[in-house]
mmCIF file of C-alpha atoms in Angstrom:
data_model
loop_
_atom_site.group_PDB
_atom_site.id
_atom_site.type_symbol
_atom_site.label_atom_id
_atom_site.label_comp_id
_atom_site.label_asym_id
_atom_site.label_seq_id
_atom_site.Cartn_x
_atom_site.Cartn_y
_atom_site.Cartn_z
ATOM 1 C CA CYS A 253 13.402 12.446 -9.261
ATOM 2 C CA HIS A 254 11.636 13.301 -12.393
ATOM 3 C CA ASP A 255 8.623 15.206 -13.385
ATOM 4 C CA VAL A 256 6.659 13.451 -16.171
ATOM 5 C CA GLN A 257 5.007 15.504 -18.793
ATOM 6 C CA GLU A 258 1.866 14.783 -20.823
ATOM 7 C CA GLY A 259 3.647 13.553 -23.850
ATOM 8 C CA ASP A 260 5.884 11.429 -22.176
ATOM 9 C CA VAL A 261 5.833 7.566 -23.088
ATOM 10 C CA GLY A 262 6.850 4.657 -20.946
ATOM 11 C CA LEU A 263 5.446 2.497 -18.009
ATOM 12 C CA CYS A 264 5.059 5.740 -15.627
ATOM 13 C CA MET A 265 2.654 7.484 -18.113
ATOM 14 C CA ASN A 266 0.921 4.066 -19.021
ATOM 15 C CA SER A 267 0.293 3.659 -15.276
ATOM 16 C CA ILE A 268 -1.029 7.388 -14.807
ATOM 17 C CA ARG A 269 -3.163 7.123 -17.840
ATOM 18 C CA TRP A 270 -4.811 3.920 -16.788
ATOM 19 C CA ALA A 271 -5.389 5.115 -13.253
ATOM 20 C CA ARG A 272 -7.004 8.319 -14.619
ATOM 21 C CA ASP A 273 -8.932 6.641 -17.468
ATOM 22 C CA GLU A 274 -9.782 3.408 -16.328
ATOM 23 C CA GLY A 275 -8.797 2.766 -12.541
ATOM 24 C CA TYR A 276 -10.546 5.771 -11.210
ATOM 25 C CA PRO A 277 -13.974 5.436 -12.927
ATOM 26 C CA LYS A 278 -14.128 1.969 -11.802
ATOM 27 C CA HIS A 279 -12.682 2.186 -8.346
ATOM 28 C CA PRO A 280 -12.719 5.628 -6.994
ATOM 29 C CA ASP A 281 -12.019 4.378 -3.559
ATOM 30 C CA TRP A 282 -8.527 3.230 -4.410
ATOM 31 C CA TYR A 283 -7.454 6.783 -5.444
ATOM 32 C CA HIS A 284 -8.125 8.455 -2.041
ATOM 33 C CA GLY A 285 -7.551 12.288 -2.302
ATOM 34 C CA LEU A 286 -7.555 12.311 -6.128
ATOM 35 C CA THR A 287 -10.135 13.182 -8.820
ATOM 36 C CA PRO A 288 -9.168 13.444 -12.544
ATOM 37 C CA ALA A 289 -10.917 16.948 -12.647
ATOM 38 C CA THR A 290 -8.701 18.451 -9.975
ATOM 39 C CA ALA A 291 -5.572 16.291 -9.662
ATOM 40 C CA SER A 292 -2.362 17.464 -11.453
ATOM 41 C CA LEU A 293 -0.173 15.022 -13.326
ATOM 42 C CA ALA A 294 2.402 15.398 -10.609
ATOM 43 C CA ASP A 295 -0.423 14.290 -8.076
ATOM 44 C CA TRP A 296 -0.980 11.067 -10.130
ATOM 45 C CA GLN A 297 2.725 10.470 -10.507
ATOM 46 C CA MET A 298 3.106 10.822 -6.635
ATOM 47 C CA PHE A 299 0.353 8.366 -6.440
ATOM 48 C CA ALA A 300 1.991 5.971 -8.897
ATOM 49 C CA TRP A 301 5.273 6.352 -7.106
ATOM 50 C CA ASN A 302 3.952 5.941 -3.562
ATOM 51 C CA THR A 303 2.417 2.525 -3.961
ATOM 52 C CA THR A 304 3.719 -1.163 -3.124
ATOM 53 C CA HIS A 305 4.791 -1.595 -6.792
ATOM 54 C CA PRO A 306 5.989 1.630 -7.999
ATOM 55 C CA THR A 307 5.880 2.403 -11.753
ATOM 56 C CA CYS A 308 7.033 6.023 -11.510
ATOM 57 C CA PRO A 309 9.984 7.784 -10.207
ATOM 58 C CA ARG A 310 9.311 10.272 -7.433
ATOM 59 C CA PRO A 311 8.199 13.603 -8.827
ATOM 60 C CA CYS A 312 10.689 16.376 -8.037
ATOM 61 C CA SER A 313 7.911 18.908 -7.642
ATOM 62 C CA ALA A 314 6.143 16.967 -4.959
ATOM 63 C CA LYS A 315 6.104 18.767 -1.554
ATOM 64 C CA TRP A 316 6.104 16.276 1.480
ATOM 65 C CA ASP A 317 6.519 16.295 5.031
ATOM 66 C CA VAL A 318 10.403 15.618 5.865
ATOM 67 C CA ASN A 319 9.258 14.885 9.453
ATOM 68 C CA TRP A 320 6.813 12.068 8.446
ATOM 69 C CA CYS A 321 8.521 9.397 10.646
ATOM 70 C CA GLU A 322 8.744 11.481 13.819
ATOM 71 C CA SER A 323 6.160 10.542 16.403
ATOM 72 C CA PRO A 324 5.689 11.448 20.096
ATOM 73 C CA ALA A 325 6.948 9.170 22.635
ATOM 74 C CA ALA A 326 5.145 5.811 23.180
ATOM 75 C CA PRO A 327 2.514 6.021 25.965
ATOM 76 C CA GLU A 328 3.694 4.393 29.282
ATOM 77 C CA LEU A 329 2.029 1.220 29.601
ATOM 78 C CA TRP A 330 0.924 -0.477 32.634
ATOM 79 C CA ALA A 331 3.033 -3.407 34.125
ATOM 80 C CA PRO A 332 1.619 -6.881 33.227
ATOM 81 C CA LYS A 333 0.146 -8.814 36.033
ATOM 82 C CA LEU A 334 1.512 -12.381 36.379
ATOM 83 C CA PRO A 335 -1.199 -15.068 36.767
ATOM 84 C CA GLU A 336 -1.417 -16.733 40.042
ATOM 85 C CA ASP A 337 -2.385 -19.905 38.564
ATOM 86 C CA PRO A 338 -0.700 -21.309 35.578
ATOM 87 C CA THR A 339 -2.450 -20.540 32.265
ATOM 88 C CA THR A 340 -2.935 -23.077 29.375
ATOM 89 C CA VAL A 341 -2.673 -21.757 25.925
ATOM 90 C CA ARG A 342 -3.530 -23.635 22.867
ATOM 91 C CA VAL A 343 -2.164 -22.530 19.474
ATOM 92 C CA LEU A 344 -3.733 -24.003 16.022
ATOM 93 C CA SER A 345 -1.640 -22.871 13.102
ATOM 94 C CA TYR A 346 -2.339 -23.428 9.483
ATOM 95 C CA ASN A 347 0.216 -23.373 6.792
ATOM 96 C CA LEU A 348 -1.605 -21.786 3.995
ATOM 97 C CA PHE A 349 0.953 -22.718 1.538
ATOM 98 C CA TRP A 350 0.518 -26.460 2.008
ATOM 99 C CA TRP A 351 -3.058 -26.122 2.330
ATOM 100 C CA ASN A 352 -3.056 -24.408 -1.192
ATOM 101 C CA LEU A 353 -0.837 -27.195 -2.544
ATOM 102 C CA PHE A 354 -3.415 -29.890 -1.042
ATOM 103 C CA ASN A 355 -6.351 -28.270 -2.557
ATOM 104 C CA MET A 356 -4.948 -27.329 -6.030
ATOM 105 C CA ARG A 357 -2.539 -30.117 -6.565
ATOM 106 C CA GLY A 358 -3.778 -33.121 -4.601
ATOM 107 C CA GLY A 359 -1.160 -32.772 -1.841
#
């Protein structure tokens, strides 16, 4: 973990500055729970760390629930009823990669 400071340079601070100064004004819905006026630098760093493409280390000062992965037992489900008559199922599948090749590169 590492807590970034306002004077730091590098990919993490670049991401935080972009999010605060450009990303948030254009797309505030991307930053649920954050506002530039009230969010601390650690809040922005936590957001930048907790994404699919993290650019920041986890902030040391971040508080989080250590039991986040615990959940109550799954509900008991009903038993499936087997059909009395045979059921026909038809499946149509598209391979989007090949359709992309066909449309973009002629096949």
